Amino acid sequence: MSSDIMVYVELENGQPKRTALELATVAADLAAHGGGKVLAIALGPNAAGAADRLGRYGVDQLLVSEDPIFEEFLVDPHVDLLARLAQEFEPQAVLFSDSADGRDIAARLAARVGAGLVSGVVDLVAHGDHVDAHESIFGGNFVTTVEVQNARLGVFLVRPNAFTPKESPKSAAVRTLDYTPGDDVKRARRGRTVLEEGEATSLEEASVIVSGGRGLGGPEPFALLEQLAAEIGGAVGASRAAVDAGWIPYAHQVGQTGRTVKPSLYMAVGISGAVQHRVGMQTADTIVAINRDPDAPIFQLSDLAVVGDLFKIVPALTAEIKRRKGA
Amino acid sequence: MNIVVCVKQVPDTTARKELGPDFRLNRAALESVVNPFDEYAIEEALRLKEANGGEVVVLVMGPPSAEDIIRKTLAMGADRAVHVTDPALAGTDWSGTCAVLSTALRRIPHDLVLTGTESTDARSGLVPGGLSEALGIPLVTYAVKLELDAESIKVHRQVPGGYQEVQTPLPAVVSVVKGANEPRYPSLKGIMSAKRKEIQKLTLADLDIDPASVGLHGARTVVTASQARAEKSSGEVARPETPEEAAVIIADFLQARKYI
């Protein structure tokens, strides 16, 4: 086994997602500790173009295959190639973003090569010649330390926004992999993508979230939150009450039966703060709540609690932010 | 069309979850329910059966007490259930769970394996991938819609802002998202007939699984420490007189922390 750390890079428009830079940052720390290298893997058309940015965040070598198969089929070709690379390089750990695609590929890879698998990872620490994970469970009510046993390799799904990307003066060498996909990986074929909403932001990956709850009273006031979110570069979330009432699609739900998010800033608007909601967002760095009920439980975990009428405060705030940005 | 739905027993989602001295979830003190995410997979299976015929089998790995939630799935309309239960399974992690469920699945005829997207207790969403790999069949997760034909299935797979169409040959493992349908409540007739439906009990010996390969000892991950979240002290409370004053207070706060 080497001391190398492997990072799976998710791409967006040919560039690494912010989550990939977060992974590169923690991988660089781990690799420096063990005297290993950071090996990043990017798959799909134009993947080599990710090298510049990845290098600046600590990646030593970028392994790429630009075969179109990685866009044509889900999971199978990715797992096939990653399993070969895990065998060839024998890394200490493979890091993925805890996203929909990350989970699918990581689970299949760990099952195929017999690795230990940990999700919800919020920290990784070197422990002798292996890596321990800190896992956030029960909505962040506990953080457990998890060790890999009975396995040589650890596969870790790292929660978006758990690390802040940190630049380090490196440049990544690109190695193009010789990969010819077999017919056995041509199974789940991707077709057209239909976007039903204007923007395609993943709630888990957003660093700012503006969420609305029962206090909004209907679907229309979500437009106020969208305007505020647009002004501060955030995504729109919702409580279960708002989703169950049909005011906003389920993909926006934060909480026990929705998404678990860890943004830098979480604004809870007209959300009382039931346990169901809190376990989805309580590990946000900063929480701002607007509610007309001074006893709303959400205020207990808010860094700033504002008692008042959201229908008036939110548009005024949007205007105020717009004014300051223009100044 | 034979469909197997994998279902988990979980603590009631409103219960406060605590860890025991062995760093495992203290389940004994908690009310148990069908994992809410699994209800969407069960409903989808029942609808596919109503349209295409066949059988819906519920597969559960869990303690003997899981029989209550199994009855509920039968009352919803599943035809029969397979319940893998064995004292040696306590503490089994993801790899052991996938090994046990996939071994059981090989003994149940299936064209399609449906799951929820995740459980409300572990919340990792990794079992569908583990099953797909163990069974050697394709995986499509986060389905908002499923359309069947004779040999393949078309899935609308949720992506940020919408969905992507994915076509895959059968058999396959598909996870169904919350909101894909409206899970039915068991009818009185369903509850009555559930009492007569078969629940096949299987032990590890029945499945030829070595007990040493599961449980805490067989796990590939072990929890060695746990830290409770520090209670956050409440921050600043503002009771502004006007919306404009509120806007200034919030904007000052956001600006001081460089959010704007």
PDB file of C-alpha atoms in Angstrom, chain B:
ATOM      1  CA  MET B   1     -42.875  -8.786 -13.340  1.00  0.00           C
ATOM      2  CA  ASN B   2     -41.549  -9.876  -9.962  1.00  0.00           C
ATOM      3  CA  ILE B   3     -40.447  -7.028  -7.751  1.00  0.00           C
ATOM      4  CA  VAL B   4     -38.576  -7.260  -4.467  1.00  0.00           C
ATOM      5  CA  VAL B   5     -38.638  -4.187  -2.231  1.00  0.00           C
ATOM      6  CA  CYS B   6     -35.920  -3.908   0.426  1.00  0.00           C
ATOM      7  CA  VAL B   7     -37.341  -2.321   3.576  1.00  0.00           C
ATOM      8  CA  LYS B   8     -35.714  -1.264   6.837  1.00  0.00           C
ATOM      9  CA  GLN B   9     -37.152  -0.840  10.311  1.00  0.00           C
ATOM     10  CA  VAL B  10     -36.082   2.528  11.731  1.00  0.00           C
ATOM     11  CA  PRO B  11     -36.815   4.543  14.887  1.00  0.00           C
ATOM     12  CA  ASP B  12     -39.728   6.971  14.653  1.00  0.00           C
ATOM     13  CA  THR B  13     -38.333  10.052  12.904  1.00  0.00           C
ATOM     14  CA  THR B  14     -39.463  12.419  15.663  1.00  0.00           C
ATOM     15  CA  ALA B  15     -37.592  10.443  18.356  1.00  0.00           C
ATOM     16  CA  ARG B  16     -34.365  11.785  19.766  1.00  0.00           C
ATOM     17  CA  LYS B  17     -31.625   9.328  18.822  1.00  0.00           C
ATOM     18  CA  GLU B  18     -28.871   8.539  21.358  1.00  0.00           C
ATOM     19  CA  LEU B  19     -25.767   6.368  21.195  1.00  0.00           C
ATOM     20  CA  GLY B  20     -25.167   3.526  23.654  1.00  0.00           C
ATOM     21  CA  PRO B  21     -21.798   2.765  25.303  1.00  0.00           C
ATOM     22  CA  ASP B  22     -20.849   0.642  22.262  1.00  0.00           C
ATOM     23  CA  PHE B  23     -21.430   3.684  19.995  1.00  0.00           C
ATOM     24  CA  ARG B  24     -24.465   2.029  18.430  1.00  0.00           C
ATOM     25  CA  LEU B  25     -27.875   3.605  18.167  1.00  0.00           C
ATOM     26  CA  ASN B  26     -29.906   2.798  21.261  1.00  0.00           C
ATOM     27  CA  ARG B  27     -32.942   1.369  19.428  1.00  0.00           C
ATOM     28  CA  ALA B  28     -34.611  -0.409  22.330  1.00  0.00           C
ATOM     29  CA  ALA B  29     -36.051   2.772  23.773  1.00  0.00           C
ATOM     30  CA  LEU B  30     -37.537   3.961  20.482  1.00  0.00           C
ATOM     31  CA  GLU B  31     -40.792   3.332  18.623  1.00  0.00           C
ATOM     32  CA  SER B  32     -40.135   1.659  15.289  1.00  0.00           C
ATOM     33  CA  VAL B  33     -41.649   2.438  11.894  1.00  0.00           C
ATOM     34  CA  VAL B  34     -41.230   1.481   8.258  1.00  0.00           C
ATOM     35  CA  ASN B  35     -38.380   3.659   6.989  1.00  0.00           C
ATOM     36  CA  PRO B  36     -40.436   6.568   5.546  1.00  0.00           C
ATOM     37  CA  PHE B  37     -38.306   6.659   2.368  1.00  0.00           C
ATOM     38  CA  ASP B  38     -39.094   2.971   1.723  1.00  0.00           C
ATOM     39  CA  GLU B  39     -42.833   3.670   1.523  1.00  0.00           C
ATOM     40  CA  TYR B  40     -42.291   5.308  -1.865  1.00  0.00           C
ATOM     41  CA  ALA B  41     -40.524   2.172  -3.147  1.00  0.00           C
ATOM     42  CA  ILE B  42     -43.359  -0.028  -1.858  1.00  0.00           C
ATOM     43  CA  GLU B  43     -45.991   2.193  -3.485  1.00  0.00           C
ATOM     44  CA  GLU B  44     -44.090   2.199  -6.783  1.00  0.00           C
ATOM     45  CA  ALA B  45     -43.840  -1.601  -6.678  1.00  0.00           C
ATOM     46  CA  LEU B  46     -47.571  -1.964  -6.042  1.00  0.00           C
ATOM     47  CA  ARG B  47     -48.397   0.362  -8.947  1.00  0.00           C
ATOM     48  CA  LEU B  48     -46.070  -1.516 -11.308  1.00  0.00           C
ATOM     49  CA  LYS B  49     -47.671  -4.797 -10.250  1.00  0.00           C
ATOM     50  CA  GLU B  50     -51.183  -3.411 -10.770  1.00  0.00           C
ATOM     51  CA  ALA B  51     -50.228  -2.367 -14.292  1.00  0.00           C
ATOM     52  CA  ASN B  52     -48.097  -5.356 -15.290  1.00  0.00           C
ATOM     53  CA  GLY B  53     -49.021  -8.267 -13.014  1.00  0.00           C
ATOM     54  CA  GLY B  54     -46.535 -10.344 -11.033  1.00  0.00           C
ATOM     55  CA  GLU B  55     -45.626 -10.428  -7.397  1.00  0.00           C
ATOM     56  CA  VAL B  56     -44.346  -7.913  -4.846  1.00  0.00           C
ATOM     57  CA  VAL B  57     -42.098  -9.376  -2.153  1.00  0.00           C
ATOM     58  CA  VAL B  58     -40.821  -7.329   0.780  1.00  0.00           C
ATOM     59  CA  LEU B  59     -37.334  -8.213   2.049  1.00  0.00           C
ATOM     60  CA  VAL B  60     -36.324  -7.109   5.532  1.00  0.00           C
ATOM     61  CA  MET B  61     -33.180  -7.728   7.555  1.00  0.00           C
ATOM     62  CA  GLY B  62     -33.798  -6.942  11.202  1.00  0.00           C
ATOM     63  CA  PRO B  63     -34.598  -8.159  14.693  1.00  0.00           C
ATOM     64  CA  PRO B  64     -37.693 -10.315  15.426  1.00  0.00           C
ATOM     65  CA  SER B  65     -39.577  -7.128  16.411  1.00  0.00           C
ATOM     66  CA  ALA B  66     -39.436  -6.000  12.775  1.00  0.00           C
ATOM     67  CA  GLU B  67     -42.437  -8.257  12.163  1.00  0.00           C
ATOM     68  CA  ASP B  68     -44.746  -5.339  13.061  1.00  0.00           C
ATOM     69  CA  ILE B  69     -43.469  -3.169  10.250  1.00  0.00           C
ATOM     70  CA  ILE B  70     -43.464  -6.159   7.887  1.00  0.00           C
ATOM     71  CA  ARG B  71     -47.188  -6.617   8.568  1.00  0.00           C
ATOM     72  CA  LYS B  72     -47.720  -2.996   7.660  1.00  0.00           C
ATOM     73  CA  THR B  73     -46.072  -3.483   4.259  1.00  0.00           C
ATOM     74  CA  LEU B  74     -48.254  -6.549   3.688  1.00  0.00           C
ATOM     75  CA  ALA B  75     -51.303  -4.503   4.679  1.00  0.00           C
ATOM     76  CA  MET B  76     -50.324  -1.912   2.058  1.00  0.00           C
ATOM     77  CA  GLY B  77     -50.550  -4.707  -0.509  1.00  0.00           C
ATOM     78  CA  ALA B  78     -47.272  -6.621  -0.775  1.00  0.00           C
ATOM     79  CA  ASP B  79     -47.926 -10.304  -1.529  1.00  0.00           C
ATOM     80  CA  ARG B  80     -45.444 -11.854   0.877  1.00  0.00           C
ATOM     81  CA  ALA B  81     -42.331 -11.077   2.881  1.00  0.00           C
ATOM     82  CA  VAL B  82     -38.926 -12.559   3.601  1.00  0.00           C
ATOM     83  CA  HIS B  83     -37.498 -11.678   7.011  1.00  0.00           C
ATOM     84  CA  VAL B  84     -33.809 -12.367   7.613  1.00  0.00           C
ATOM     85  CA  THR B  85     -33.254 -12.388  11.352  1.00  0.00           C
ATOM     86  CA  ASP B  86     -30.396 -13.765  13.412  1.00  0.00           C
ATOM     87  CA  PRO B  87     -28.822 -12.646  16.705  1.00  0.00           C
ATOM     88  CA  ALA B  88     -25.415 -12.644  15.006  1.00  0.00           C
ATOM     89  CA  LEU B  89     -26.555  -9.766  12.774  1.00  0.00           C
ATOM     90  CA  ALA B  90     -26.469  -7.170  15.581  1.00  0.00           C
ATOM     91  CA  GLY B  91     -23.971  -4.435  14.698  1.00  0.00           C
ATOM     92  CA  THR B  92     -23.730  -5.385  11.019  1.00  0.00           C
ATOM     93  CA  ASP B  93     -22.421  -2.517   8.874  1.00  0.00           C
ATOM     94  CA  TRP B  94     -23.027  -1.585   5.260  1.00  0.00           C
ATOM     95  CA  SER B  95     -20.878  -4.351   3.754  1.00  0.00           C
ATOM     96  CA  GLY B  96     -22.527  -7.081   5.840  1.00  0.00           C
ATOM     97  CA  THR B  97     -26.010  -5.719   5.174  1.00  0.00           C
ATOM     98  CA  CYS B  98     -25.401  -5.803   1.423  1.00  0.00           C
ATOM     99  CA  ALA B  99     -23.959  -9.329   1.630  1.00  0.00           C
ATOM    100  CA  VAL B 100     -26.988 -10.634   3.559  1.00  0.00           C
ATOM    101  CA  LEU B 101     -29.628  -8.866   1.450  1.00  0.00           C
ATOM    102  CA  SER B 102     -28.000  -9.880  -1.847  1.00  0.00           C
ATOM    103  CA  THR B 103     -27.704 -13.510  -0.720  1.00  0.00           C
ATOM    104  CA  ALA B 104     -31.407 -13.517   0.150  1.00  0.00           C
ATOM    105  CA  LEU B 105     -32.245 -11.754  -3.137  1.00  0.00           C
ATOM    106  CA  ARG B 106     -30.593 -14.557  -5.117  1.00  0.00           C
ATOM    107  CA  ARG B 107     -33.209 -16.916  -3.676  1.00  0.00           C
ATOM    108  CA  ILE B 108     -36.192 -14.729  -4.535  1.00  0.00           C
ATOM    109  CA  PRO B 109     -37.080 -14.515  -8.233  1.00  0.00           C
ATOM    110  CA  HIS B 110     -36.865 -10.861  -9.265  1.00  0.00           C
ATOM    111  CA  ASP B 111     -36.968  -8.708 -12.369  1.00  0.00           C
ATOM    112  CA  LEU B 112     -36.573  -5.527 -10.387  1.00  0.00           C
ATOM    113  CA  VAL B 113     -35.221  -4.633  -6.943  1.00  0.00           C
ATOM    114  CA  LEU B 114     -36.615  -1.401  -5.488  1.00  0.00           C
ATOM    115  CA  THR B 115     -35.338   0.510  -2.460  1.00  0.00           C
ATOM    116  CA  GLY B 116     -35.862   3.871  -0.808  1.00  0.00           C
ATOM    117  CA  THR B 117     -33.098   6.394  -1.413  1.00  0.00           C
ATOM    118  CA  GLU B 118     -31.771   6.049   2.142  1.00  0.00           C
ATOM    119  CA  SER B 119     -32.859   5.213   5.680  1.00  0.00           C
ATOM    120  CA  THR B 120     -33.791   7.964   8.104  1.00  0.00           C
ATOM    121  CA  ASP B 121     -31.359   6.620  10.724  1.00  0.00           C
ATOM    122  CA  ALA B 122     -28.122   5.921   8.816  1.00  0.00           C
ATOM    123  CA  ARG B 123     -28.924   8.327   5.967  1.00  0.00           C
ATOM    124  CA  SER B 124     -26.025   7.157   3.834  1.00  0.00           C
ATOM    125  CA  GLY B 125     -27.870   5.947   0.704  1.00  0.00           C
ATOM    126  CA  LEU B 126     -25.260   3.275  -0.020  1.00  0.00           C
ATOM    127  CA  VAL B 127     -27.221   0.007   0.071  1.00  0.00           C
ATOM    128  CA  PRO B 128     -28.603   0.291  -3.503  1.00  0.00           C
ATOM    129  CA  GLY B 129     -25.050   0.494  -4.872  1.00  0.00           C
ATOM    130  CA  GLY B 130     -23.863  -2.363  -2.687  1.00  0.00           C
ATOM    131  CA  LEU B 131     -26.729  -4.587  -3.865  1.00  0.00           C
ATOM    132  CA  SER B 132     -26.192  -3.726  -7.519  1.00  0.00           C
ATOM    133  CA  GLU B 133     -22.537  -4.692  -7.250  1.00  0.00           C
ATOM    134  CA  ALA B 134     -23.160  -7.902  -5.283  1.00  0.00           C
ATOM    135  CA  LEU B 135     -25.868  -9.048  -7.709  1.00  0.00           C
ATOM    136  CA  GLY B 136     -23.969  -7.896 -10.782  1.00  0.00           C
ATOM    137  CA  ILE B 137     -26.960  -5.961 -12.120  1.00  0.00           C
ATOM    138  CA  PRO B 138     -27.291  -2.291 -13.159  1.00  0.00           C
ATOM    139  CA  LEU B 139     -28.029   0.533 -10.728  1.00  0.00           C
ATOM    140  CA  VAL B 140     -30.229   3.592 -11.207  1.00  0.00           C
ATOM    141  CA  THR B 141     -30.756   5.751  -8.124  1.00  0.00           C
ATOM    142  CA  TYR B 142     -33.071   8.673  -7.272  1.00  0.00           C
ATOM    143  CA  ALA B 143     -35.936   7.678  -9.575  1.00  0.00           C
ATOM    144  CA  VAL B 144     -38.814  10.146  -9.763  1.00  0.00           C
ATOM    145  CA  LYS B 145     -40.621   8.066 -12.399  1.00  0.00           C
ATOM    146  CA  LEU B 146     -40.382   4.494 -13.718  1.00  0.00           C
ATOM    147  CA  GLU B 147     -41.724   3.145 -17.028  1.00  0.00           C
ATOM    148  CA  LEU B 148     -41.476  -0.544 -17.782  1.00  0.00           C
ATOM    149  CA  ASP B 149     -41.369  -2.532 -20.960  1.00  0.00           C
ATOM    150  CA  ALA B 150     -40.654  -6.224 -21.423  1.00  0.00           C
ATOM    151  CA  GLU B 151     -36.916  -6.239 -20.950  1.00  0.00           C
ATOM    152  CA  SER B 152     -35.914  -2.797 -19.802  1.00  0.00           C
ATOM    153  CA  ILE B 153     -36.955   0.092 -17.641  1.00  0.00           C
ATOM    154  CA  LYS B 154     -36.875   3.814 -18.305  1.00  0.00           C
ATOM    155  CA  VAL B 155     -36.205   5.909 -15.234  1.00  0.00           C
ATOM    156  CA  HIS B 156     -36.433   9.645 -14.710  1.00  0.00           C
ATOM    157  CA  ARG B 157     -33.440  10.117 -12.420  1.00  0.00           C
ATOM    158  CA  GLN B 158     -33.515  13.223 -10.254  1.00  0.00           C
ATOM    159  CA  VAL B 159     -30.731  15.724 -10.938  1.00  0.00           C
ATOM    160  CA  PRO B 160     -30.439  19.256  -9.542  1.00  0.00           C
ATOM    161  CA  GLY B 161     -33.219  21.322 -11.135  1.00  0.00           C
ATOM    162  CA  GLY B 162     -34.909  18.460 -12.962  1.00  0.00           C
ATOM    163  CA  TYR B 163     -34.321  14.910 -14.148  1.00  0.00           C
ATOM    164  CA  GLN B 164     -32.309  12.833 -16.603  1.00  0.00           C
ATOM    165  CA  GLU B 165     -33.788   9.933 -18.557  1.00  0.00           C
ATOM    166  CA  VAL B 166     -31.931   6.653 -18.021  1.00  0.00           C
ATOM    167  CA  GLN B 167     -32.717   3.389 -19.800  1.00  0.00           C
ATOM    168  CA  THR B 168     -31.414   0.134 -18.405  1.00  0.00           C
ATOM    169  CA  PRO B 169     -31.938  -3.578 -19.052  1.00  0.00           C
ATOM    170  CA  LEU B 170     -33.596  -5.716 -16.361  1.00  0.00           C
ATOM    171  CA  PRO B 171     -33.049  -6.980 -13.754  1.00  0.00           C
ATOM    172  CA  ALA B 172     -31.818  -3.814 -12.081  1.00  0.00           C
ATOM    173  CA  VAL B 173     -31.666  -2.087  -8.709  1.00  0.00           C
ATOM    174  CA  VAL B 174     -33.603   1.198  -8.633  1.00  0.00           C
ATOM    175  CA  SER B 175     -34.002   3.572  -5.676  1.00  0.00           C
ATOM    176  CA  VAL B 176     -37.186   5.667  -5.582  1.00  0.00           C
ATOM    177  CA  VAL B 177     -37.206   9.243  -4.226  1.00  0.00           C
ATOM    178  CA  LYS B 178     -39.660  10.700  -1.769  1.00  0.00           C
ATOM    179  CA  GLY B 179     -42.382  12.475  -3.712  1.00  0.00           C
ATOM    180  CA  ALA B 180     -42.308  10.075  -6.680  1.00  0.00           C
ATOM    181  CA  ASN B 181     -45.804   8.997  -5.635  1.00  0.00           C
ATOM    182  CA  GLU B 182     -48.257   9.208  -2.765  1.00  0.00           C
ATOM    183  CA  PRO B 183     -47.856   6.063  -0.604  1.00  0.00           C
ATOM    184  CA  ARG B 184     -51.214   4.479   0.203  1.00  0.00           C
ATOM    185  CA  TYR B 185     -52.495   3.857   3.701  1.00  0.00           C
ATOM    186  CA  PRO B 186     -53.371   0.250   4.499  1.00  0.00           C
ATOM    187  CA  SER B 187     -57.116  -0.343   4.079  1.00  0.00           C
ATOM    188  CA  LEU B 188     -59.096  -2.307   6.648  1.00  0.00           C
ATOM    189  CA  LYS B 189     -59.319  -5.151   4.142  1.00  0.00           C
ATOM    190  CA  GLY B 190     -55.569  -4.915   3.610  1.00  0.00           C
ATOM    191  CA  ILE B 191     -54.924  -5.113   7.342  1.00  0.00           C
ATOM    192  CA  MET B 192     -57.157  -8.180   7.671  1.00  0.00           C
ATOM    193  CA  SER B 193     -55.609 -10.015   4.727  1.00  0.00           C
ATOM    194  CA  ALA B 194     -52.068  -9.154   5.893  1.00  0.00           C
ATOM    195  CA  LYS B 195     -52.595 -11.466   8.856  1.00  0.00           C
ATOM    196  CA  ARG B 196     -52.849 -14.446   6.518  1.00  0.00           C
ATOM    197  CA  LYS B 197     -49.927 -13.556   4.254  1.00  0.00           C
ATOM    198  CA  GLU B 198     -46.701 -15.485   4.450  1.00  0.00           C
ATOM    199  CA  ILE B 199     -43.614 -14.145   6.237  1.00  0.00           C
ATOM    200  CA  GLN B 200     -40.720 -16.457   5.489  1.00  0.00           C
ATOM    201  CA  LYS B 201     -38.097 -16.356   8.250  1.00  0.00           C
ATOM    202  CA  LEU B 202     -34.495 -16.986   7.287  1.00  0.00           C
ATOM    203  CA  THR B 203     -31.450 -17.278   9.541  1.00  0.00           C
ATOM    204  CA  LEU B 204     -27.814 -16.916   8.545  1.00  0.00           C
ATOM    205  CA  ALA B 205     -27.574 -20.725   8.527  1.00  0.00           C
ATOM    206  CA  ASP B 206     -30.486 -20.865   6.059  1.00  0.00           C
ATOM    207  CA  LEU B 207     -28.528 -18.499   3.798  1.00  0.00           C
ATOM    208  CA  ASP B 208     -25.185 -20.315   4.279  1.00  0.00           C
ATOM    209  CA  ILE B 209     -23.604 -17.129   5.609  1.00  0.00           C
ATOM    210  CA  ASP B 210     -20.736 -17.421   8.089  1.00  0.00           C
ATOM    211  CA  PRO B 211     -21.793 -15.500  11.246  1.00  0.00           C
ATOM    212  CA  ALA B 212     -18.173 -14.299  11.665  1.00  0.00           C
ATOM    213  CA  SER B 213     -18.479 -12.369   8.389  1.00  0.00           C
ATOM    214  CA  VAL B 214     -21.271 -10.126   9.762  1.00  0.00           C
ATOM    215  CA  GLY B 215     -22.026  -8.333  13.037  1.00  0.00           C
ATOM    216  CA  LEU B 216     -19.532  -6.020  14.687  1.00  0.00           C
ATOM    217  CA  HIS B 217     -16.600  -8.400  14.110  1.00  0.00           C
ATOM    218  CA  GLY B 218     -17.229  -8.805  10.412  1.00  0.00           C
ATOM    219  CA  ALA B 219     -17.671  -5.070   9.857  1.00  0.00           C
ATOM    220  CA  ARG B 220     -15.176  -3.166   7.725  1.00  0.00           C
ATOM    221  CA  THR B 221     -15.686  -0.015   9.766  1.00  0.00           C
ATOM    222  CA  VAL B 222     -15.649   0.370  13.534  1.00  0.00           C
ATOM    223  CA  VAL B 223     -16.649   3.382  15.626  1.00  0.00           C
ATOM    224  CA  THR B 224     -13.984   4.114  18.233  1.00  0.00           C
ATOM    225  CA  ALA B 225     -15.210   7.383  19.746  1.00  0.00           C
ATOM    226  CA  SER B 226     -18.176   9.721  19.771  1.00  0.00           C
ATOM    227  CA  GLN B 227     -18.617  13.368  20.570  1.00  0.00           C
ATOM    228  CA  ALA B 228     -21.990  14.992  21.218  1.00  0.00           C
ATOM    229  CA  ARG B 229     -22.579  18.299  19.471  1.00  0.00           C
ATOM    230  CA  ALA B 230     -21.889  21.270  21.697  1.00  0.00           C
ATOM    231  CA  GLU B 231     -25.164  23.083  22.410  1.00  0.00           C
ATOM    232  CA  LYS B 232     -25.069  26.345  20.556  1.00  0.00           C
ATOM    233  CA  SER B 233     -25.717  29.384  22.732  1.00  0.00           C
ATOM    234  CA  SER B 234     -28.386  31.666  21.325  1.00  0.00           C
ATOM    235  CA  GLY B 235     -27.092  34.660  19.471  1.00  0.00           C
ATOM    236  CA  GLU B 236     -28.309  38.178  19.067  1.00  0.00           C
ATOM    237  CA  VAL B 237     -32.085  38.818  19.141  1.00  0.00           C
ATOM    238  CA  ALA B 238     -33.436  41.837  17.282  1.00  0.00           C
ATOM    239  CA  ARG B 239     -36.957  43.281  17.555  1.00  0.00           C
ATOM    240  CA  PRO B 240     -36.862  46.024  14.939  1.00  0.00           C
ATOM    241  CA  GLU B 241     -39.620  48.627  14.726  1.00  0.00           C
ATOM    242  CA  THR B 242     -39.771  48.734  10.928  1.00  0.00           C
ATOM    243  CA  PRO B 243     -38.891  46.426   8.014  1.00  0.00           C
ATOM    244  CA  GLU B 244     -36.216  48.916   6.929  1.00  0.00           C
ATOM    245  CA  GLU B 245     -34.575  48.758  10.358  1.00  0.00           C
ATOM    246  CA  ALA B 246     -34.699  44.928  10.189  1.00  0.00           C
ATOM    247  CA  ALA B 247     -33.087  45.029   6.742  1.00  0.00           C
ATOM    248  CA  VAL B 248     -30.239  47.213   8.026  1.00  0.00           C
ATOM    249  CA  ILE B 249     -29.650  44.964  11.054  1.00  0.00           C
ATOM    250  CA  ILE B 250     -29.491  41.818   8.894  1.00  0.00           C
ATOM    251  CA  ALA B 251     -27.416  43.454   6.147  1.00  0.00           C
ATOM    252  CA  ASP B 252     -24.919  44.772   8.747  1.00  0.00           C
ATOM    253  CA  PHE B 253     -24.671  41.274  10.209  1.00  0.00           C
ATOM    254  CA  LEU B 254     -24.120  39.664   6.793  1.00  0.00           C
ATOM    255  CA  GLN B 255     -21.646  42.333   5.712  1.00  0.00           C
ATOM    256  CA  ALA B 256     -19.584  41.988   8.918  1.00  0.00           C
ATOM    257  CA  ARG B 257     -19.257  38.276   8.142  1.00  0.00           C
ATOM    258  CA  LYS B 258     -18.486  38.927   4.481  1.00  0.00           C
ATOM    259  CA  TYR B 259     -21.597  37.235   3.083  1.00  0.00           C
ATOM    260  CA  ILE B 260     -22.237  40.392   1.074  1.00  0.00           C
TER     261      ILE B 260
END
